[in-house]
Structure formats: C-alpha cells, structure tokens
Amino acid sequence: MNKKSTLTPMLFTSLKGYTKEQAVKDVISGVIVAIIALPLSIALALASGVTPEQGLYTAIIAGFLISFFGGSRVQIAGPTAAFATIVAGIVYRNGMAGLVVATVIAGILLILMGVFRLGTLIKFIPYTITTGFTAGIAVTIVIGQLKDFFGIRYMNGETPIETVDKIKAIVSNFGTVNLQAVIVGAVCLAVLIIWPKISEKIPGSLIAVIIGIVMVSVLKLKANTIGDLYTISSALPKLTIPKVTYAVVRESLGDGFTIAVLAAIESLLSCVVSDSMINSKHNSNMELVAQGIGNIGSALFGGIPATGAIARTAANIKNGGKTPVAGMVHAVILLLVLVLLMPYAALIPMPTIAAILFMVAWNMCGLSTFVHLLKTAPKSDVVVLVITFVLTVVFDLVVAIGVGLVMAMVLFLKRISDETQVLGWKYYDENEDDPESVELMKIPQYVRVYAFNGPMFFGVSDLTGTIRLKDFTRCLDIRMRGVPSLDATAINALENLYKRCEKNNVKLVLSHLNEQPYAALKKAGFIDMVGEDNCCPHIEDAIARATELGRE
C-alpha cells in the first residue's frame, strides 16, 4: 500500500531521526506562532459571537490534537476567519449547545471522509468557487467589524446577524460614531500595515494590542474594551456533553455539513500551500481524520470550529518549524497564557480587535487573484465567481457553495457538450476532378460512416438523432475512436439508433471502441445486440465488414 494512503499521523514519521537541533527550532517556532495566534484567537472568537477565552480553547485543544494526529508536518490549526460568520449565525439561532452538536457532527463527517479516502475529492471544487466565497467571507468580516471600529452604538438595541442587516444598522446609527474610538482603530490599523516593514520577528498584531491598550488605559481615549463587553475567564476548558436529541441533531445536520466542508477545503488548501514551502507532501486523508478529532475535542471542551490556518502555518515554516512538535508547543504556550495572562485581555480595545480583523480579511480576500480572474477567466467562470461572491455576502456560505457548484457543473457540462460532435463522412464522386478526393477511402454508396467525437453523456444524447439514413443505405458504420466515455443515457440513445437501423433494414457496425465505452456497452448487452463480429478494432476493418454486410 502507498505510504501516503495509510492513516498514520505525520508526527510518528517526523520523529524518526529527530535531533536536538530540530527540537530547539520547533520550540522557538511554536512560541512565536503562539504569540501570533493569541490576539487572532481572541479577535476571531469575538467575531464569532462567543467569549474571548473560547478562541483560546479552540487554539489549545484543536491546535494540539490536529498537530498530534495530522497528516502535515507543519500545519497549525485553530479558529479562522472563514468560520466567523457561520459560527455567529449558529450561536444566534441555536445557542452554544447547537454549535457544539453541529461541530461534533462536522468532526464525525471529517473522520469518515478521511477513513473512506475522500481527501482527493476536494480538488473537484472549482477554483472560482473557493476564490469567490473566500473574498465574500472577507467582506462579511469587514462589515461585521465596522461597528466596533467606529465605536457605533445601536440606539434601538439591534443585534443583527445577517450581513445586510448589519449594513442597515450601521447606516441608521452612523450618527453615534465615536471619534476617539476611530483614532484608536486607525492608529492600530496603521501599526498593522507598517510594522511588518520594520520587523518580522515580533507580530504586528501584538504591537497593535499593546499600543491600543496604552491609548485607552494611559492616554484615556474613550473606546470600549473587551472587559467592558465581556466577562473574562482564565479557567481551564472543561468537558461539556450537550444534551443530544433527534430534533437537535436534525436541526444541526446542515450546519455540521457546512462546517465539515469548509474545514476540509481550508485545511487541505493550507496543506497544499505548506507543501510547496517545505518541498514535502501531506497525507490528505490523515489530515481530514485529524481535523475531525480536533473539532470534536474543541467542541466538547468549549471551543468553536477549527481548521488549518494558512498564515500561522506559513509563520511556523518561516521560523524553523519542521515537525508537528511546533504545533503542539504552540498549543501548550497558549494554555499557559490562558492561565497566567488572560485577565489582561480585558484591557484590549474593541477598535484594536476590529483593526486586526480588517487585516485578516485583507490577507484572506485574495483581491489580486479575484481581479485577475475577472480579467482573464472564461465568461462562464467569471459568472460563477461573481455569483458565489455575492451570495456569500448577501446570504451565507451554504447557499453560495451550493449554487456555485450547481452552476459550475451545468456550465462544465455545457462546455463539454459543445465539444462533442457527430460528423458524417463526405462522399466524393471519383469520376469528378476533385483534388480532395485523391487517396481517400473507397466506400460503397450503401455504406454510411459517422464519427463520434467527445464524451457521450446525457447532455449530448440527442446528437444520435442527427444521423440520417438514406433510402439506399444498407449499413451504418459508427466510428467511436474519439469517444473516451459514455453513460447510461448515451447507451439508451445508441439502442434507439440500433432499433431505427433495424426498422430500416440497416446493419450497424462499430469501430474502435475504447475501454470504458466497450465495457459499458458490453454490460448493457448492446455488444451482444449488435454482434461481436460487428465491433471492429479499426475503421478499415469496419468498412470492410460493412461492405460485406451490404452485399448480403
């Protein structure tokens, strides 16, 4: 069995020949990644409508389990921006109990996907769809943080969840903008933009948090802090088993499926990116199993959905992390931060959190890629891209991915069907002086030849109706060299063609059947219907056979 196809965690492989030098690098990288993950985990938790510590619970529990069981050497997992709006919606509708059930369902689905070797199926989700919904998620994150960035107060006590409702609430309450909050947010955003040009050793988000705290706590600028809106807890995560009923499971099944699909897509995309950076190859099926285990663990210990985080994974690689040990160290460091330093998170200003999430959204939106596709992609792909993007913003990810996939499949089938042809051979009078008739095959007038080109499936089954049988036709030769595959609808169309030939006393001969078409026609009994003798390997043999049959 292929080593990469076995469900063996990459940790066990990586520790073979493990050295002290690499251990030191992994520990240093784990500490640095934890510093990066700290403000992000808190910010993403708040964007998801849960408490700050739940973001850390996710990074600790899921981060450790996914690194331990994962199929990648360098994957760093935790809460990500892709889940923010989804989680917020689930919590609003069904509460934390509903989120726990949905996340456990997602974890089970991810494990099953890995066990049944479905890791490679993610490649069938078109690039335009992933680009479209990623950009859409980025926009929803920005819109969701405008309230805190501008210090807006909702005078009517609104708690909008849908993006369109958030826009309406912001517009109607824009007169309550807090200029001091805007100053805090703007300064922190400037720090996030400028700091990476000064130093890459210390994360810009950490510097922004420190400056934001100083501006509010020391300079006394008026802006809401996390402590003003949330109760901070440094308690260790506790195992919580939700009350599970058939009604709860049924209600959470759709949300669980959404979380599973998004977790699979994002984690495997992160693995692909990291593979190119370390010249390695991940085990996609083992990674899915690990994602499932990590999400179940996160949900049962008070966390939210998690997946591989591309930015944190890249930071791990750049700082020398080469084995899953780095990801495990990152989780342990966050656990220490939770116990020792969590109360200080109450001092972080909400405009600073908004600024951090603005940068997260900018980094994930892929604006240059989006614009490039708009300019260069085929029109059908542009339509899928734009509609997926719009539906993600206006509705949600479930609708966007569902509609996007259906549109992509329909347009793909249309494109393929346009390439499939049934062409009749031209006949030239050998007595006429026609230069094109030189060295052409000599075929009796009573033999008609048609060439099928392209896959034959339900979208092109009507093409057999274009075949015309003349009064003098006694044998029809169908050349299928250009047909790589066919389906049941195409077989039915060929059976109808055979019946039409039989009704008109015309013999049917097939030539150059490829492997899949032959096997499918044989299984359907069509080969026996036509006769093995009338299925020829080459066109020359088929014409000779047709000529022979026409003389009978």
XYZ file of C-alpha atoms in Angstrom:
552
model
C 0.000 0.000 0.000
C 1.173 3.515 -0.755
C 2.682 5.023 2.365
C 0.840 8.285 1.800
C -2.519 6.482 1.648
C -2.210 4.921 5.133
C -3.807 6.612 8.114
C -0.607 7.246 10.041
C -0.093 10.601 11.785
C 2.809 12.559 10.361
C 4.164 13.037 13.892
C 5.264 9.413 14.071
C 7.077 9.671 10.758
C 8.670 13.028 11.609
C 10.156 11.818 14.892
C 12.323 9.239 13.135
C 15.817 10.705 13.250
C 14.594 13.675 15.300
C 17.508 15.790 16.549
C 18.053 18.224 19.426
C 18.720 20.977 16.907
C 15.315 20.468 15.287
C 13.661 20.239 18.698
C 15.019 23.680 19.591
C 13.792 25.114 16.278
C 10.333 23.585 16.786
C 10.045 25.019 20.302
C 11.122 28.511 19.188
C 8.737 28.399 16.237
C 5.908 27.155 18.475
C 6.410 30.086 20.866
C 6.426 32.630 18.033
C 3.316 31.134 16.427
C 1.558 31.193 19.815
C 2.312 34.929 20.105
C 0.780 35.415 16.648
C -2.214 33.200 17.456
C -3.029 34.883 20.792
C -4.653 38.123 19.560
C -6.049 36.389 16.478
C -7.779 33.697 18.544
C -9.386 36.311 20.785
C -10.414 38.504 17.844
C -11.890 35.599 15.889
C -13.793 34.386 18.938
C -15.400 37.808 19.341
C -16.192 37.938 15.610
C -17.858 34.546 16.017
C -20.156 35.777 18.766
C -18.507 33.804 21.591
C -16.320 34.765 24.564
C -12.590 35.568 24.198
C -11.384 32.503 26.088
C -13.298 30.213 23.730
C -10.972 31.305 20.949
C -8.025 30.183 23.061
C -9.783 26.927 23.976
C -10.050 26.246 20.248
C -6.408 27.014 19.514
C -5.278 24.926 22.509
C -7.451 21.812 22.125
C -7.872 21.656 18.362
C -4.363 23.005 17.743
C -2.766 20.251 19.828
C -4.937 17.378 18.556
C -4.632 18.329 14.869
C -0.852 18.631 15.145
C -0.639 15.295 17.007
C -2.868 13.327 14.617
C -2.386 15.417 11.449
C -1.224 14.441 8.015
C 1.012 17.508 7.606
C 4.407 18.179 9.139
C 3.821 21.890 9.697
C 0.073 22.567 9.834
C -1.020 24.999 12.567
C -4.714 24.784 13.377
C -7.096 26.983 15.322
C -10.034 29.343 14.822
C -10.051 31.019 11.414
C -11.888 33.899 9.812
C -13.735 31.599 7.413
C -15.898 30.306 10.260
C -16.677 33.631 11.954
C -19.986 34.466 10.279
C -21.105 30.818 10.200
C -20.446 30.334 13.914
C -22.100 33.652 14.810
C -25.234 32.591 12.933
C -25.379 29.167 14.598
C -24.868 30.632 18.085
C -27.593 33.224 17.449
C -30.096 30.611 16.222
C -29.307 27.588 18.375
C -27.029 28.799 21.171
C -23.758 27.177 22.227
C -25.474 23.791 22.600
C -26.415 23.899 18.912
C -22.861 24.901 17.963
C -21.404 22.016 19.963
C -23.683 19.473 18.267
C -23.020 20.924 14.803
C -19.251 20.893 15.366
C -19.294 17.299 16.649
C -21.319 16.276 13.589
C -18.749 18.051 11.418
C -15.955 16.214 13.219
C -17.601 12.849 12.604
C -18.102 13.691 8.921
C -14.451 14.742 8.582
C -13.258 11.492 10.161
C -15.473 9.484 7.794
C -14.160 11.478 4.829
C -10.626 10.555 5.817
C -11.384 6.901 6.588
C -13.098 6.449 3.227
C -10.204 8.140 1.395
C -12.172 11.175 0.206
C -9.316 13.628 0.691
C -8.713 13.998 -3.033
C -12.362 14.878 -3.755
C -11.742 18.441 -2.583
C -9.969 19.064 -5.896
C -13.350 18.875 -7.626
C -14.433 22.160 -6.037
C -13.610 24.766 -8.711
C -11.029 27.453 -8.025
C -13.581 30.139 -8.909
C -15.859 28.963 -6.084
C -13.132 28.910 -3.421
C -11.918 32.332 -4.581
C -15.459 33.707 -4.632
C -16.548 32.568 -1.192
C -13.179 33.448 0.384
C -13.487 37.027 -0.888
C -17.118 37.059 0.241
C -16.184 35.934 3.751
C -13.555 38.688 3.896
C -16.186 41.300 3.046
C -18.584 39.976 5.694
C -15.817 40.153 8.308
C -15.080 43.793 7.431
C -18.761 44.726 7.578
C -19.126 42.907 10.897
C -16.285 44.945 12.457
C -17.352 48.409 11.280
C -19.482 48.906 14.402
C -16.558 48.393 16.805
C -14.030 50.245 14.624
C -16.185 53.381 14.541
C -17.482 52.947 18.092
C -21.073 52.986 16.855
C -23.902 52.411 19.354
C -27.110 50.733 18.223
C -29.752 53.026 19.726
C -32.624 50.581 19.227
C -30.805 47.618 20.740
C -30.429 45.763 17.433
C -28.390 42.574 17.339
C -28.099 41.975 13.574
C -26.567 38.704 12.402
C -27.053 38.791 8.631
C -24.610 40.987 6.721
C -27.348 43.016 5.015
C -28.966 43.712 8.398
C -25.602 44.827 9.802
C -25.212 47.321 6.952
C -28.696 48.722 7.619
C -27.992 49.039 11.353
C -24.637 50.770 10.768
C -26.165 53.256 8.318
C -29.124 54.066 10.570
C -26.894 54.555 13.639
C -23.894 56.204 11.987
C -24.604 59.428 13.860
C -23.327 57.768 17.043
C -19.747 57.410 15.739
C -17.116 57.762 18.494
C -14.200 59.745 17.063
C -11.849 58.655 19.833
C -12.584 55.010 19.040
C -11.877 55.764 15.385
C -8.492 57.240 16.357
C -7.612 54.100 18.343
C -8.662 51.850 15.495
C -6.898 53.933 12.833
C -3.610 54.014 14.768
C -3.725 50.261 15.367
C -4.537 49.634 11.713
C -1.584 51.816 10.675
C 0.666 49.830 13.014
C -0.547 46.561 11.483
C 0.259 47.857 7.997
C 3.614 49.474 8.762
C 5.117 47.188 11.416
C 5.901 44.186 9.116
C 8.182 46.519 7.155
C 10.085 47.308 10.360
C 10.355 43.820 11.856
C 9.066 40.345 11.085
C 10.295 38.849 14.355
C 7.554 40.367 16.526
C 3.963 40.077 15.224
C 2.358 43.373 14.296
C -0.887 42.287 15.971
C 0.880 42.084 19.349
C 2.345 45.588 18.904
C -1.106 46.884 17.898
C -2.661 45.361 21.027
C -0.045 46.976 23.281
C -0.449 50.392 21.614
C -4.241 50.112 21.774
C -4.129 49.321 25.497
C -1.804 52.295 26.109
C -4.073 54.679 24.178
C -7.146 53.683 26.182
C -5.690 52.924 29.618
C -2.909 55.561 29.783
C -3.983 58.301 27.366
C -7.612 57.816 28.445
C -9.145 57.773 24.980
C -12.741 56.635 25.257
C -13.323 53.336 23.496
C -14.947 50.094 24.573
C -12.599 47.357 25.703
C -13.184 43.615 25.811
C -13.705 43.902 29.571
C -16.493 46.461 29.044
C -18.490 43.991 26.955
C -17.411 40.520 28.132
C -16.552 38.712 31.338
C -13.018 37.357 31.048
C -12.230 33.922 32.453
C -8.858 32.235 32.890
C -10.433 28.914 33.830
C -9.218 25.769 32.121
C -11.534 24.308 29.497
C -13.957 21.770 30.944
C -15.533 18.788 29.291
C -19.167 19.554 28.463
C -21.500 16.939 26.991
C -24.503 18.595 25.335
C -27.989 17.178 25.575
C -28.476 15.402 22.276
C -31.930 14.663 20.881
C -33.128 13.657 17.450
C -34.622 17.131 16.932
C -31.320 18.844 17.831
C -29.323 16.568 15.529
C -31.755 17.081 12.663
C -31.636 20.844 13.133
C -27.825 20.867 13.342
C -27.101 18.464 10.481
C -26.957 21.146 7.798
C -24.676 23.344 9.902
C -22.443 20.348 10.612
C -22.142 19.581 6.916
C -21.222 23.207 6.173
C -18.535 23.246 8.870
C -17.121 19.917 7.639
C -16.894 21.002 4.010
C -15.321 24.357 4.850
C -12.874 22.778 7.316
C -11.848 20.207 4.712
C -11.363 22.806 1.988
C -9.415 25.287 4.093
C -7.220 22.730 5.867
C -6.260 20.920 2.672
C -5.589 24.219 0.876
C -3.300 25.162 3.751
C -1.539 21.798 3.414
C -1.015 22.336 -0.312
C 0.476 25.786 0.307
C 2.783 24.440 3.025
C 3.863 21.505 0.828
C 5.247 23.948 -1.730
C 7.147 25.796 1.015
C 8.877 22.753 2.550
C 9.076 20.534 -0.555
C 7.044 17.798 1.103
C 3.700 16.082 0.620
C 0.893 15.836 3.134
C -1.433 12.892 3.737
C -4.831 14.399 2.937
C -6.883 11.548 4.397
C -5.000 11.545 7.704
C -5.333 15.314 7.825
C -9.122 15.033 7.491
C -9.240 12.483 10.315
C -7.154 14.831 12.471
C -9.414 17.766 11.635
C -12.379 15.666 12.725
C -10.723 14.667 16.016
C -9.641 18.259 16.664
C -13.098 19.697 16.036
C -14.809 17.130 18.261
C -12.287 17.864 21.023
C -12.694 21.617 20.606
C -16.491 21.415 20.748
C -16.587 19.202 23.846
C -14.178 21.491 25.714
C -15.932 24.789 25.000
C -14.235 25.767 21.748
C -15.522 26.589 18.282
C -14.813 25.014 14.853
C -11.163 24.937 13.832
C -9.175 24.269 10.713
C -5.692 24.724 9.311
C -4.644 28.378 9.290
C -2.549 29.305 6.269
C -0.942 32.434 7.797
C 0.021 30.706 11.062
C 1.275 27.664 9.162
C 3.453 29.882 6.958
C 4.810 31.653 10.053
C 5.667 28.268 11.551
C 7.688 27.312 8.470
C 9.485 30.666 8.278
C 10.570 30.361 11.909
C 12.085 26.905 11.526
C 9.199 24.593 12.455
C 9.556 21.354 10.510
C 7.572 18.812 12.551
C 4.182 18.659 14.327
C 6.017 19.288 17.594
C 5.924 23.029 16.799
C 2.135 22.999 16.588
C 1.889 21.109 19.868
C 4.245 23.594 21.562
C 2.120 26.475 20.243
C -0.925 24.937 21.952
C 0.905 24.462 25.261
C 2.153 28.091 25.266
C -1.416 29.312 24.685
C -2.548 27.169 27.610
C -0.015 28.931 29.850
C -1.174 32.318 28.534
C -4.784 31.371 29.316
C -3.943 30.508 32.927
C -1.485 33.319 33.668
C -2.292 36.294 31.447
C -5.932 36.008 30.342
C -7.275 38.712 32.737
C -5.170 41.298 30.893
C -7.171 40.601 27.717
C -9.938 42.695 29.269
C -7.813 45.793 28.551
C -7.742 45.263 24.757
C -9.848 47.946 22.967
C -12.559 46.742 20.608
C -11.319 49.083 17.797
C -7.977 47.242 18.031
C -9.764 43.906 17.590
C -11.593 45.370 14.588
C -8.311 46.584 13.064
C -6.751 43.124 13.486
C -9.738 41.529 11.768
C -9.572 44.099 8.957
C -6.043 42.883 8.232
C -7.149 39.249 8.469
C -9.877 39.990 5.932
C -7.444 41.802 3.631
C -4.946 38.938 3.730
C -7.580 36.315 3.013
C -9.591 38.131 0.335
C -7.112 37.498 -2.479
C -8.019 40.739 -4.247
C -5.326 40.418 -6.921
C -6.444 36.861 -7.695
C -10.095 37.927 -7.809
C -9.374 40.804 -10.209
C -7.094 38.593 -12.343
C -9.874 36.029 -12.748
C -12.344 38.755 -13.681
C -9.999 39.914 -16.438
C -8.737 36.606 -17.806
C -11.131 33.754 -16.966
C -13.771 32.489 -19.435
C -17.128 34.239 -19.101
C -18.781 31.181 -17.554
C -16.132 31.039 -14.823
C -16.496 34.763 -14.163
C -20.239 34.269 -13.695
C -19.626 31.506 -11.131
C -17.010 33.638 -9.340
C -19.206 36.731 -9.058
C -22.387 34.877 -8.084
C -20.562 32.853 -5.405
C -19.089 36.072 -4.022
C -22.413 37.931 -3.992
C -24.349 35.031 -2.449
C -21.738 34.664 0.301
C -22.146 38.319 1.252
C -25.916 38.620 0.826
C -26.978 35.184 2.092
C -24.489 32.674 3.501
C -21.813 30.155 2.606
C -24.227 27.224 2.293
C -26.234 28.957 -0.421
C -23.086 30.277 -2.121
C -21.302 26.927 -2.356
C -24.471 25.038 -3.313
C -25.483 27.419 -6.101
C -21.865 27.850 -7.203
C -21.304 24.105 -7.545
C -24.546 23.589 -9.461
C -23.722 26.448 -11.825
C -20.147 25.233 -12.296
C -21.342 21.707 -13.120
C -24.018 22.892 -15.533
C -21.602 25.223 -17.326
C -18.970 22.481 -17.439
C -21.448 20.043 -18.964
C -22.470 22.712 -21.475
C -18.818 23.252 -22.383
C -18.213 19.526 -22.805
C -21.391 19.025 -24.808
C -20.321 21.801 -27.166
C -17.131 19.834 -27.840
C -18.952 16.571 -28.590
C -19.800 16.080 -32.272
C -21.355 13.579 -34.633
C -19.807 14.109 -38.060
C -20.795 12.333 -41.228
C -18.049 11.489 -43.715
C -18.164 13.347 -47.001
C -18.567 11.376 -50.194
C -16.777 12.394 -53.404
C -17.516 11.238 -56.931
C -14.346 9.539 -58.142
C -15.260 10.470 -61.731
C -15.099 14.167 -60.934
C -11.825 16.087 -60.998
C -11.672 16.963 -57.303
C -8.201 17.241 -55.722
C -9.650 16.451 -52.245
C -10.836 13.035 -53.429
C -7.303 11.798 -54.112
C -6.210 8.878 -51.893
C -9.478 8.859 -49.926
C -11.050 5.594 -48.804
C -13.290 3.980 -51.352
C -16.606 3.249 -49.676
C -19.695 1.784 -51.355
C -22.609 4.157 -51.654
C -24.771 1.912 -49.471
C -22.389 2.368 -46.503
C -22.798 5.475 -44.326
C -19.970 6.481 -41.939
C -20.358 8.767 -38.932
C -17.611 9.710 -36.478
C -18.438 10.445 -32.831
C -16.000 12.810 -31.094
C -16.040 13.649 -27.394
C -17.622 12.066 -24.313
C -21.172 10.832 -24.792
C -23.427 11.591 -21.833
C -26.921 12.849 -21.065
C -26.083 16.326 -22.317
C -25.387 15.163 -25.890
C -27.629 12.114 -26.254
C -29.774 13.919 -28.838
C -26.853 14.014 -31.288
C -27.623 10.460 -32.481
C -30.832 11.947 -33.870
C -28.794 13.911 -36.396
C -27.765 10.678 -38.177
C -29.630 10.347 -41.484
C -30.328 7.031 -43.204
C -30.808 7.258 -46.979
C -33.133 5.002 -48.965
C -30.113 3.210 -50.419
C -28.291 2.842 -47.061
C -27.778 -0.788 -46.106
C -25.060 -0.438 -43.464
C -24.225 2.266 -40.912
C -20.670 2.473 -39.568
C -20.202 4.394 -36.300
C -16.571 5.348 -35.654
C -16.036 5.830 -31.880
C -12.301 6.398 -31.673
C -12.870 9.897 -30.297
C -15.269 8.773 -27.535
C -13.407 8.341 -24.211
C -16.507 7.545 -22.166
C -20.277 7.238 -22.244
C -23.096 6.928 -19.734
C -26.465 5.158 -19.470
C -28.293 7.915 -21.357
C -25.859 7.611 -24.258
C -26.276 3.825 -24.250
C -30.053 4.296 -24.458
C -29.565 6.688 -27.388
C -27.414 4.081 -29.194
C -30.050 1.414 -28.528
C -32.678 3.688 -30.095
C -30.354 4.204 -33.056
C -29.969 0.436 -33.400
C -33.761 -0.005 -33.376
C -34.074 2.670 -36.064
C -31.499 0.862 -38.178
C -33.270 -2.453 -37.645
C -36.575 -0.905 -38.681
C -34.979 0.321 -41.924
C -33.114 -2.959 -42.614
C -29.780 -1.271 -41.992
C -26.928 -3.153 -40.347
C -24.970 -1.368 -37.610
C -21.173 -1.644 -37.321
C -18.993 -0.057 -34.616
C -15.299 0.689 -34.896
C -12.524 1.466 -32.428
C -14.408 1.205 -29.149
C -12.270 2.499 -26.281
C -12.024 0.611 -22.984
C -14.762 2.338 -20.959
C -17.348 2.544 -23.766
C -16.779 -1.129 -24.664
C -17.133 -2.260 -21.050
C -20.290 -0.176 -20.534
C -21.897 -1.369 -23.787
C -20.946 -4.971 -23.032
C -22.522 -4.793 -19.585
C -25.687 -3.247 -21.033
C -25.970 -6.072 -23.601
C -25.549 -3.713 -26.547
C -22.474 -5.534 -27.887
C -24.457 -8.788 -27.996
C -27.310 -6.935 -29.665
C -25.074 -5.603 -32.429
C -22.878 -8.700 -32.538
C -19.219 -9.103 -31.638
C -18.353 -9.531 -35.319
C -19.753 -6.068 -35.982
C -17.454 -4.421 -33.417
C -14.195 -3.839 -35.248
C -10.869 -2.580 -33.884
C -10.122 -0.198 -36.787
C -12.065 1.826 -39.325
C -10.599 -0.164 -42.229
C -11.908 -3.389 -40.697
C -15.274 -1.774 -40.029
C -15.659 -0.570 -43.629
C -14.688 -3.997 -44.918
C -17.269 -5.575 -42.601
C -19.928 -3.042 -43.621
C -19.197 -3.674 -47.308
C -19.576 -7.397 -46.728
C -22.868 -6.979 -44.868
C -24.222 -4.631 -47.525
C -23.717 -7.272 -50.225
C -25.772 -9.888 -48.397
